CSV table of C-alpha atoms and ligand atoms in Angstrom, one decimal:
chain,number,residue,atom,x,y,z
D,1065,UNK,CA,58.0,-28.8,-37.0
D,1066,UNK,CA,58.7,-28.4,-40.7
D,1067,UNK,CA,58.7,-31.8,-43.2
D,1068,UNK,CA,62.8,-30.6,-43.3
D,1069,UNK,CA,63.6,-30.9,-40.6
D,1070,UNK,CA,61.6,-34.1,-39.6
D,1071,UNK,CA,64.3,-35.9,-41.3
D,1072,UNK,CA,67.0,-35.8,-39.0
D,1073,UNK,CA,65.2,-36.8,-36.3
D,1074,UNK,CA,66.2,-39.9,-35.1
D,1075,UNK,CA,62.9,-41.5,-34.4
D,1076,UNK,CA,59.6,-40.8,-36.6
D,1077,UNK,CA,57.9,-37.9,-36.6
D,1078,UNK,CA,54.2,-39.0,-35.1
D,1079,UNK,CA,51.1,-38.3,-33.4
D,1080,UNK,CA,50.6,-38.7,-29.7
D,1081,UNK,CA,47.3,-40.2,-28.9
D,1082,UNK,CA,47.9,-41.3,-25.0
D,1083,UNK,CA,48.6,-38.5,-23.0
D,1084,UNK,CA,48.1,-37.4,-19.3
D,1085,UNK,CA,48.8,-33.6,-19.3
D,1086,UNK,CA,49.0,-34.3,-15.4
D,1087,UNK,CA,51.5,-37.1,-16.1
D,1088,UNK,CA,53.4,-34.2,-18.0
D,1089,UNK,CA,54.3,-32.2,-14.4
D,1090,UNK,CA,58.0,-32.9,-14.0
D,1091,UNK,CA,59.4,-32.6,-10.4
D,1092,UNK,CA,61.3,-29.0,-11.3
D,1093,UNK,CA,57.3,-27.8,-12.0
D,1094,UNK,CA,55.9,-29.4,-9.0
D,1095,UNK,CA,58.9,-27.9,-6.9
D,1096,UNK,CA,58.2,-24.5,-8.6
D,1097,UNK,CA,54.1,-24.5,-8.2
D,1098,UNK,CA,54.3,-25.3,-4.2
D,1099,UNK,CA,56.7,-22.7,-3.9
D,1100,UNK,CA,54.5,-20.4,-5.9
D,1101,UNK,CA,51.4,-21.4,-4.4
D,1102,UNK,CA,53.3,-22.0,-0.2
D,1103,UNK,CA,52.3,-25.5,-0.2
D,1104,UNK,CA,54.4,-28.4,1.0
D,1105,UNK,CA,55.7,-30.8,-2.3
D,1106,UNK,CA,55.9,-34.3,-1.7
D,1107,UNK,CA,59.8,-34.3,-2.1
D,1108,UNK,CA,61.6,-31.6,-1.1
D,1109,UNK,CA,64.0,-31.4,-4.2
D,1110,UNK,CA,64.1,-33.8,-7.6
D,1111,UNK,CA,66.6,-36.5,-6.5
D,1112,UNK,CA,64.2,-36.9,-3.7
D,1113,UNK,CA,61.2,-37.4,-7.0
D,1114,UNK,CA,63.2,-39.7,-8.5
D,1115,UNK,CA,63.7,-41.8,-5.1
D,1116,UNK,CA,59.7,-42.2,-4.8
D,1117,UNK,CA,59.2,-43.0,-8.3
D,1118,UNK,CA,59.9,-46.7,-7.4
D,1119,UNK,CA,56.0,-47.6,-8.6
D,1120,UNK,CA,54.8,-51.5,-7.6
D,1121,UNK,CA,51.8,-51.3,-9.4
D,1122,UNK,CA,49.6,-48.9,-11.2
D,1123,UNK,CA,47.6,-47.8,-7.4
D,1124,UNK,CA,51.2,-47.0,-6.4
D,1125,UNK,CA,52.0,-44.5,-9.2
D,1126,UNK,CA,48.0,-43.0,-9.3
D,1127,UNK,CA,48.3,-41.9,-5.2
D,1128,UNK,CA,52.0,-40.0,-6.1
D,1129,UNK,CA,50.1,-39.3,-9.8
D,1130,UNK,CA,46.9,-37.3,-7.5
D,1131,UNK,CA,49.1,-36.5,-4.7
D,1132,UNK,CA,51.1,-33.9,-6.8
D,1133,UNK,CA,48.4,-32.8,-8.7
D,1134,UNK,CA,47.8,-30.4,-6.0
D,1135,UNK,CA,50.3,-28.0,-6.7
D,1136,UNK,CA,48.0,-27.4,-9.8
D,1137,UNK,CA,45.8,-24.1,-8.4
D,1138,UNK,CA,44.9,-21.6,-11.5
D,1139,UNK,CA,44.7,-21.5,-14.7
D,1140,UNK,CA,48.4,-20.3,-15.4
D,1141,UNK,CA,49.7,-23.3,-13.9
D,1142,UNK,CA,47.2,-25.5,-16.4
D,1143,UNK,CA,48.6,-23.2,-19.6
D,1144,UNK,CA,52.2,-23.4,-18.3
D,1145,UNK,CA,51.9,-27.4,-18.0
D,1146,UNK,CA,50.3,-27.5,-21.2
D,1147,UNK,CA,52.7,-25.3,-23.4
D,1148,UNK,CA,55.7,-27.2,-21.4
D,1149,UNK,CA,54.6,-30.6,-22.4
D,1150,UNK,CA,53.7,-29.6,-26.2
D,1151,UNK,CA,57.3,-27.8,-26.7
D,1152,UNK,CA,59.0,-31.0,-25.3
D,1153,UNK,CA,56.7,-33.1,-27.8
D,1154,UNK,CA,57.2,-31.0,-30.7
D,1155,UNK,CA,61.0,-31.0,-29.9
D,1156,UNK,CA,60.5,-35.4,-29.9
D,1157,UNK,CA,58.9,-34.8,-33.6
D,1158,UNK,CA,54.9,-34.9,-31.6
D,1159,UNK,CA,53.0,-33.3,-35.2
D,1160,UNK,CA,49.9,-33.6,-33.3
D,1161,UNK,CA,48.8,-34.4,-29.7
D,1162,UNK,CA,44.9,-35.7,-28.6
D,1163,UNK,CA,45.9,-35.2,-24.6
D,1164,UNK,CA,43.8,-36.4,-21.6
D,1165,UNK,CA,43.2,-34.3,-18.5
D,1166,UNK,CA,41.0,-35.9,-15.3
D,1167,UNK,CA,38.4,-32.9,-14.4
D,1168,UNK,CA,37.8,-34.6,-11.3
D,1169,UNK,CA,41.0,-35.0,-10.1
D,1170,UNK,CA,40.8,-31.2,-9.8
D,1171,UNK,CA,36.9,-30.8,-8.8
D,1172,UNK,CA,37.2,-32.6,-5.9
D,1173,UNK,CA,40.2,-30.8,-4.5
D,1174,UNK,CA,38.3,-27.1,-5.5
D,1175,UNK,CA,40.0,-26.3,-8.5
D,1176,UNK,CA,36.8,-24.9,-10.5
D,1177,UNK,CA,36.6,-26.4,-14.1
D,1178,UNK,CA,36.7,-23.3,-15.7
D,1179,UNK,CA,39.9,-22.2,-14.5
D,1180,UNK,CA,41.1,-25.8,-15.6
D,1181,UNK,CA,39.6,-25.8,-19.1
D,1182,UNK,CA,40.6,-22.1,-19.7
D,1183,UNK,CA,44.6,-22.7,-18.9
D,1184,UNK,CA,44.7,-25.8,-20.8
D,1185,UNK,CA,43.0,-24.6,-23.4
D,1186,UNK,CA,45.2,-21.9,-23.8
D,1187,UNK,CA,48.4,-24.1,-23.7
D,1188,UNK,CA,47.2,-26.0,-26.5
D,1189,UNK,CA,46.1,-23.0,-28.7
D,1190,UNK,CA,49.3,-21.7,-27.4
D,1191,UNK,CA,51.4,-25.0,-29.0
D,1192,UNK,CA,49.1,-24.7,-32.4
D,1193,UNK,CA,50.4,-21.3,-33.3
D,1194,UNK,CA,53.9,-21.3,-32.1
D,1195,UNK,CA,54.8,-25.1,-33.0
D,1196,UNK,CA,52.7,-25.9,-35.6
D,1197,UNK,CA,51.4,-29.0,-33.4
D,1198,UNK,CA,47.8,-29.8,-33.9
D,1199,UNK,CA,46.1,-31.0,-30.8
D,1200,UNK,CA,42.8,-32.4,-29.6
D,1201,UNK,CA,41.5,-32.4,-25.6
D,1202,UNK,CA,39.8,-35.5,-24.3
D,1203,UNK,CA,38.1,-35.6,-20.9
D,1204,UNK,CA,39.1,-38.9,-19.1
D,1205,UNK,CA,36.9,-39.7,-16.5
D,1206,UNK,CA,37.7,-41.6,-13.2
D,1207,UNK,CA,36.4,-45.2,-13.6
D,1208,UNK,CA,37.2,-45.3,-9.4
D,1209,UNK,CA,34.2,-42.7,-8.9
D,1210,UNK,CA,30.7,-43.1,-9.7
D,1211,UNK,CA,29.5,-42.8,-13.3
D,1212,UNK,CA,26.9,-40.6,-11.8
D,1213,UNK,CA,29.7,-37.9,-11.0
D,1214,UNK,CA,31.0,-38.3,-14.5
D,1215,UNK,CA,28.5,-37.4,-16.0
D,1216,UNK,CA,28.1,-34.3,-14.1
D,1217,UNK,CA,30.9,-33.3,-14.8
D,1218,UNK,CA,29.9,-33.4,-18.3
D,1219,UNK,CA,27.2,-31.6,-18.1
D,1220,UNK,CA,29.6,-29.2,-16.7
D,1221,UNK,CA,31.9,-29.1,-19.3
D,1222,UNK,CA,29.3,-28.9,-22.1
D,1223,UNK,CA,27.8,-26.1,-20.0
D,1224,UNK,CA,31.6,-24.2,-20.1
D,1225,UNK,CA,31.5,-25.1,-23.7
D,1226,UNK,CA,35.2,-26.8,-23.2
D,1227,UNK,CA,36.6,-27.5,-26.7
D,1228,UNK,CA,36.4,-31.4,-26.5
D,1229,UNK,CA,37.5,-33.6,-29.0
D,1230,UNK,CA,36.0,-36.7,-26.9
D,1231,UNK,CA,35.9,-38.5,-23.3
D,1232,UNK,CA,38.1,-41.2,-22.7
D,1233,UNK,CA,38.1,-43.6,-19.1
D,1234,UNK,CA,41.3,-44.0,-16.9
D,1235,UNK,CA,42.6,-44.3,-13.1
D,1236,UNK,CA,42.5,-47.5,-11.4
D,1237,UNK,CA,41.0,-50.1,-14.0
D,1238,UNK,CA,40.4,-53.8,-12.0
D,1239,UNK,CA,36.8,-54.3,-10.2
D,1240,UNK,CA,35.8,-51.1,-12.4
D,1241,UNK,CA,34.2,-52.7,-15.7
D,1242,UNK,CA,33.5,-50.5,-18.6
D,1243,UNK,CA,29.4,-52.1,-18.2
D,1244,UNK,CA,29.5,-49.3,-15.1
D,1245,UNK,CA,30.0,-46.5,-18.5
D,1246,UNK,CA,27.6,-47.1,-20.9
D,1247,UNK,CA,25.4,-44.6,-20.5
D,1248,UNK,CA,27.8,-42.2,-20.1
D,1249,UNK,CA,29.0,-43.5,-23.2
D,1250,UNK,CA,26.2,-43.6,-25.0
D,1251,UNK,CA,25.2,-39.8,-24.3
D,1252,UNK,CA,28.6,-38.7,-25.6
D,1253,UNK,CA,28.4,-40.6,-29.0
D,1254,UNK,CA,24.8,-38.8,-29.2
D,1255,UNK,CA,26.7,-35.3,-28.8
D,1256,UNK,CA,28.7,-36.4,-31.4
D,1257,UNK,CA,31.7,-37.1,-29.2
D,1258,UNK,CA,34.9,-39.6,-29.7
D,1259,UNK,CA,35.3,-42.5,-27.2
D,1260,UNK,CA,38.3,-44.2,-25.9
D,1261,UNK,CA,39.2,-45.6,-23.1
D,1262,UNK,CA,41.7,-47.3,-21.0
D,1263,UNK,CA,41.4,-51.1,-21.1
D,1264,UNK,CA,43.5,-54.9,-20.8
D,1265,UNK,CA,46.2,-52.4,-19.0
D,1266,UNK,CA,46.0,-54.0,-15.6
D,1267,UNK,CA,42.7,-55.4,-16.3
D,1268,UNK,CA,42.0,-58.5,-18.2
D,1269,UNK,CA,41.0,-59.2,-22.0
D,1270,UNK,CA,37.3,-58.9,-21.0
D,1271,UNK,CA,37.4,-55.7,-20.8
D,1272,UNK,CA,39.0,-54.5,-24.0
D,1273,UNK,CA,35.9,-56.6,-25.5
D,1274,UNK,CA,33.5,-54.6,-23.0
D,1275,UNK,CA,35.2,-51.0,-24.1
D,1276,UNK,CA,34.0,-51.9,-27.5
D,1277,UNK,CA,30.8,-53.5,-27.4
D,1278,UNK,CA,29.2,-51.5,-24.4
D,1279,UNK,CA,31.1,-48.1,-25.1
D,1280,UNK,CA,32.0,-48.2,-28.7
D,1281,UNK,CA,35.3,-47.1,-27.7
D,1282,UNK,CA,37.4,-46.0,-31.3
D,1283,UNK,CA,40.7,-46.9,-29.5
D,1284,UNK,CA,41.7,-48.7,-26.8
D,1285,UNK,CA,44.3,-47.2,-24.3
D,1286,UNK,CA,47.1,-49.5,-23.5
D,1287,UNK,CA,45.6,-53.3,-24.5
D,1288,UNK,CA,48.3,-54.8,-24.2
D,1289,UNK,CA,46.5,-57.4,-22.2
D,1290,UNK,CA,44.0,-58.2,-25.4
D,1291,UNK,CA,47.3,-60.6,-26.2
D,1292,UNK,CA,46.1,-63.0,-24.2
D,1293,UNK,CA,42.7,-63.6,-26.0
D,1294,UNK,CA,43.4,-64.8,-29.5
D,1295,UNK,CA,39.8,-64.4,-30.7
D,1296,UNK,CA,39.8,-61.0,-29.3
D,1297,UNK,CA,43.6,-60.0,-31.4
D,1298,UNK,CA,41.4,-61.2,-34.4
D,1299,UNK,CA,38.7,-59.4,-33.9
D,1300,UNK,CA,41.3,-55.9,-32.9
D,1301,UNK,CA,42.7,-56.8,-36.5
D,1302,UNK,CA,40.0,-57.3,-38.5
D,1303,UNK,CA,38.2,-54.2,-37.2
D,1304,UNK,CA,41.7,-52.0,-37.6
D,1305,UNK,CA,41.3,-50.9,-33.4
D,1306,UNK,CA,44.2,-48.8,-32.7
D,1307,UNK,CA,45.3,-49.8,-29.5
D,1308,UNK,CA,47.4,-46.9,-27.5
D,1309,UNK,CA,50.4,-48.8,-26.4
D,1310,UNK,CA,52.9,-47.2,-24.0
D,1311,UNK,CA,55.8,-49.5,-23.4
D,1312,UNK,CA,57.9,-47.4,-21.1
D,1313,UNK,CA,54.9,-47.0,-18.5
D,1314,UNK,CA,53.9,-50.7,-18.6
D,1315,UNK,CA,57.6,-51.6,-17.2
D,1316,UNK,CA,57.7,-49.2,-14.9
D,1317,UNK,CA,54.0,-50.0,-13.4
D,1318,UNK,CA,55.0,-53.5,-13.6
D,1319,UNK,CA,52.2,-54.3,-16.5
D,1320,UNK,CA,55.1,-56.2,-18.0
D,1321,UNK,CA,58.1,-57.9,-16.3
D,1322,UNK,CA,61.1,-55.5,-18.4
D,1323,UNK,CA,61.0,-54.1,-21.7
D,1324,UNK,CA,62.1,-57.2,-23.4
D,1325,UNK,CA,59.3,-59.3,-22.2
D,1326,UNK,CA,56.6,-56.5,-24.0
D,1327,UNK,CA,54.4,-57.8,-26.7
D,1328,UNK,CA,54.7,-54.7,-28.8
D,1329,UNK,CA,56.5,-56.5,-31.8
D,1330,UNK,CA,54.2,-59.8,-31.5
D,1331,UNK,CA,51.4,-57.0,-31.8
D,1332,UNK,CA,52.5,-56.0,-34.9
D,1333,UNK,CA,53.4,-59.0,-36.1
D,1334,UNK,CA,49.8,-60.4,-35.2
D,1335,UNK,CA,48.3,-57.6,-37.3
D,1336,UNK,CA,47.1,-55.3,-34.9
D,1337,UNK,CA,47.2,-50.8,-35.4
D,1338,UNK,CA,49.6,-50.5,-32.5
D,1339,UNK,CA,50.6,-46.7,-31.7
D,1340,UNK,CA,53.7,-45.7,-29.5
D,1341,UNK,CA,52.8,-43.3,-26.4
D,1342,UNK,CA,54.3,-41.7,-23.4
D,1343,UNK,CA,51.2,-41.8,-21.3
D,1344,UNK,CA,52.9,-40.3,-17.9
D,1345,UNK,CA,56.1,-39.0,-19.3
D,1346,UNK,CA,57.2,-37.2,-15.7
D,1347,UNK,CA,56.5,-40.1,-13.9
D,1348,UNK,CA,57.8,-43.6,-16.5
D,1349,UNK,CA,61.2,-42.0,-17.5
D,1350,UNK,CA,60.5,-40.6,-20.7
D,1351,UNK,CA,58.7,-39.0,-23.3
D,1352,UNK,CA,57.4,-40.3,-27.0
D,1353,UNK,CA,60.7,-40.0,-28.3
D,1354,UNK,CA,62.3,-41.9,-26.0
D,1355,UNK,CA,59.8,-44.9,-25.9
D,1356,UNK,CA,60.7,-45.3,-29.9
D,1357,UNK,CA,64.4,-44.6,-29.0
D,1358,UNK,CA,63.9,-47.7,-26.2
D,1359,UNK,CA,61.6,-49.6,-28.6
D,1360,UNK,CA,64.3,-49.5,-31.1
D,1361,UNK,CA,67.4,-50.6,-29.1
D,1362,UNK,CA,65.5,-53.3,-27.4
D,1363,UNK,CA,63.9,-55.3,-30.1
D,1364,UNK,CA,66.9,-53.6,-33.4
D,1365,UNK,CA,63.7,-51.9,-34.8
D,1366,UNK,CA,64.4,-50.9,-38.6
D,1367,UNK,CA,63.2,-47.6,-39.9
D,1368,UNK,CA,60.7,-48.9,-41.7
D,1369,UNK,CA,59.2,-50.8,-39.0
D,1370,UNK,CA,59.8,-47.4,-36.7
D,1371,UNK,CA,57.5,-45.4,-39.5
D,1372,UNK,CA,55.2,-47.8,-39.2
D,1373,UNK,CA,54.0,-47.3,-35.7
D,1374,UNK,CA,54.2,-43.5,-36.5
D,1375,UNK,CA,52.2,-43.9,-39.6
D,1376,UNK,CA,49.4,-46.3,-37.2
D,1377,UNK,CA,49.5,-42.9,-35.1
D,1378,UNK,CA,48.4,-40.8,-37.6
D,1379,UNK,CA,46.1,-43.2,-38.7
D,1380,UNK,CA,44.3,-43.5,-35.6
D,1381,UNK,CA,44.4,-40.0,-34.9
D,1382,UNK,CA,41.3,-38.1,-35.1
D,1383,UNK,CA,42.9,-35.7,-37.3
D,1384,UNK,CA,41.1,-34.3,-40.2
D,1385,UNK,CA,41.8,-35.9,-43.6
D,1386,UNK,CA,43.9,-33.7,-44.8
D,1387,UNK,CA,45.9,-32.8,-41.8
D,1388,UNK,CA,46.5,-37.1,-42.0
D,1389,UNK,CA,47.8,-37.1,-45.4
D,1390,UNK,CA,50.3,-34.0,-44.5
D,1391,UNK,CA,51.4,-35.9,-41.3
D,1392,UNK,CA,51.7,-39.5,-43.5
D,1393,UNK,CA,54.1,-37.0,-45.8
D,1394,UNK,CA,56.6,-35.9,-42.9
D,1395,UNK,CA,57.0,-39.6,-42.0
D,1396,UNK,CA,57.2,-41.1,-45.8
D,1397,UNK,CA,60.0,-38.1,-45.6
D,1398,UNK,CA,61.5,-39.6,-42.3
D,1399,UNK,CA,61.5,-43.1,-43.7
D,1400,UNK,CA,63.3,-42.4,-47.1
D,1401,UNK,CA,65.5,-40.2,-45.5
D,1402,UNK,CA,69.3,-41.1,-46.4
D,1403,UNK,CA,70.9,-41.1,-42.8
L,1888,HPA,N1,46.3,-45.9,-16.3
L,1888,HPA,C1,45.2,-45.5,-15.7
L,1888,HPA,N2,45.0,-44.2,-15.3
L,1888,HPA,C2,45.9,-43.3,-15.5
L,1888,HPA,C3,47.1,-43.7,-16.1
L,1888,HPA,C4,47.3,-45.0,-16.5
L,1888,HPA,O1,48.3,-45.4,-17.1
L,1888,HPA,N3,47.8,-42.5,-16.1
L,1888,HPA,C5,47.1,-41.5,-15.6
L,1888,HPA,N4,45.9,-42.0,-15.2
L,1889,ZN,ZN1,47.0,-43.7,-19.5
């Protein structure tokens, strides 16, 4: 995206920093891969998605969220997600993109890693050259599975010599403690590895506190929970934690009652790095764009307090420090733009 253009956009131009590439498969893909592949989709056409997309909770959305992932065979299909997903970004003003992918959703159904890591790898490379979109890959492990299996698989992905930029923890978050991760953690820091992970999403403030002091987790995913612990939104502050927020997913999980009861602005107003994300695009209704674009209607965000969140993004990106002060440029552009 050039700094021109970024301009007219009519939210900020940004990073994205909470990203399921699997949350990315729209029904039209999944439709298209069965039929590709002769398996039977979940729905048989996309009014028929839409219809199950009714989550009650984050369990509900996770079985539809595995369920579909098995339309995901070979490599191509990984590329094809991937490139789909960055072009949609880049057209939402996404400068860069730090995405998450679950090897072991695909392990245990006998997709082998490598053709996994090769297609996505190859989207994303893909997306650098013909977008301009910088990207990073982060391997999010199931928290629901032994920590045992995790780090087998990454041995295996060290062994494939995947391009990681870090390992992050997701899928179903109550009863499953970060404590149950610290060694994994620990022997990625050692390889030089960034940490995040999901946390204070379903589950409760103690376990944004356990990400950080047993994992040393750089950015929290979601947190919106941490809210409820006033030492603990001190502490976030003080420290300068990003925290990974993605308001249209936590309505439609039902992680917040509607959009208007989110703590977003109280976030920001209590001093915290808060970041705006699509987490499961295909799946909560839309994608980075549109959770500024809902953002701003709900709560009459002004431009400046818009660039804000984009310039927390780029801030807790893991970009290199000179691909931050070119993004910070694109959105100074976008917030002095006359409109
Ligand atoms: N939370 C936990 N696990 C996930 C999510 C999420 O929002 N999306 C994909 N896996
Ligand atoms: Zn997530």
């Amino acid at each position: 995206m050039s700094a021109v253009s970024a301009a007219f956009l009519s939210t900020p131009p940004c990073a994205e920093l909470h990203l399921h590439i699997e949350g990315t498969l729209e029904p039209a893909m999944v439709l298209a891969l069965a039929e590709k592949h002769g398996i039977t989709p979940a729905a048989p056409d996309v009014d028929a998605f839409a219809a199950l997309y009714d989550f009650t909770d984050l369990s509900h959305f996770l079985s539809l969220y595995y369920a579909n992932t098995d339309v995901l065979r070979d490599a191509e299909d990984f590329a094809d997600l991937t490139r789909a997903y960055l072009r949609r970004a880049a057209d939402g003003g996404v400068m860069h993109a730090e995405i998450m992918f679950d090897p072991q959703a695909h392990l245990g159904r006998g997709i082998p890693l490598a053709a996994v890591v090769e297609g996505i790898a190859a989207g994303l490379a893909g997306g650098e050259r013909e977008l301009g979109v910088t990207t990073g890959l982060i391997a999010a492990f199931l928290r629901d599975r032994p920590a045992a299996e995790a780090d087998a698989v990454l041995t295996e992905l060290l062994d494939l010599e995947a391009p990681l930029l870090g390992i992050g923890l997701d899928s179903a978050e109550v009863g499953y403690p970060p404590v149950l991760f610290r060694d994994l953690f620990a022997r990625a820091a050692s390889l030089g590895l960034h940490r995040v992970a999901h946390a204070g999403e379903e589950g409760p403030p103690e376990y944004v506190t356990g990400a950080l002091d047993l994992l040393g987790a750089e950015r929290i995913d979601h947190g919106i929970r941490s809210v409820e612990d006033s030492r603990l939104v001190v502490r976030l502050a003080e420290q300068r934690v990003p925290l990974t927020v993605c308001p249209l997913s936590n309505v439609r999980l039902r992680a917040v009652d509607s959009l208007a009861a989110h703590p977003l602005v109280e976030m920001m107003r209590r001093g915290l790095v808060v970041t705006v994300n699509s987490d499961d695009p295909a799946y909560f209704g839309g994608y980075v764009d549109d959770n500024y674009a809902a953002l701003a209607a709900q709560f009459g965000l002004a431009r400046d307090d818009l660039a804000t969140l984009a310039l927390n993004s780029v801030e807790a990106s893991f970009a290199s420090p000179d691909r931050k002060s070119a993004m910070r440029a694109v959105v100074e552009e976008w917030r002095t733009a006359q409109v």
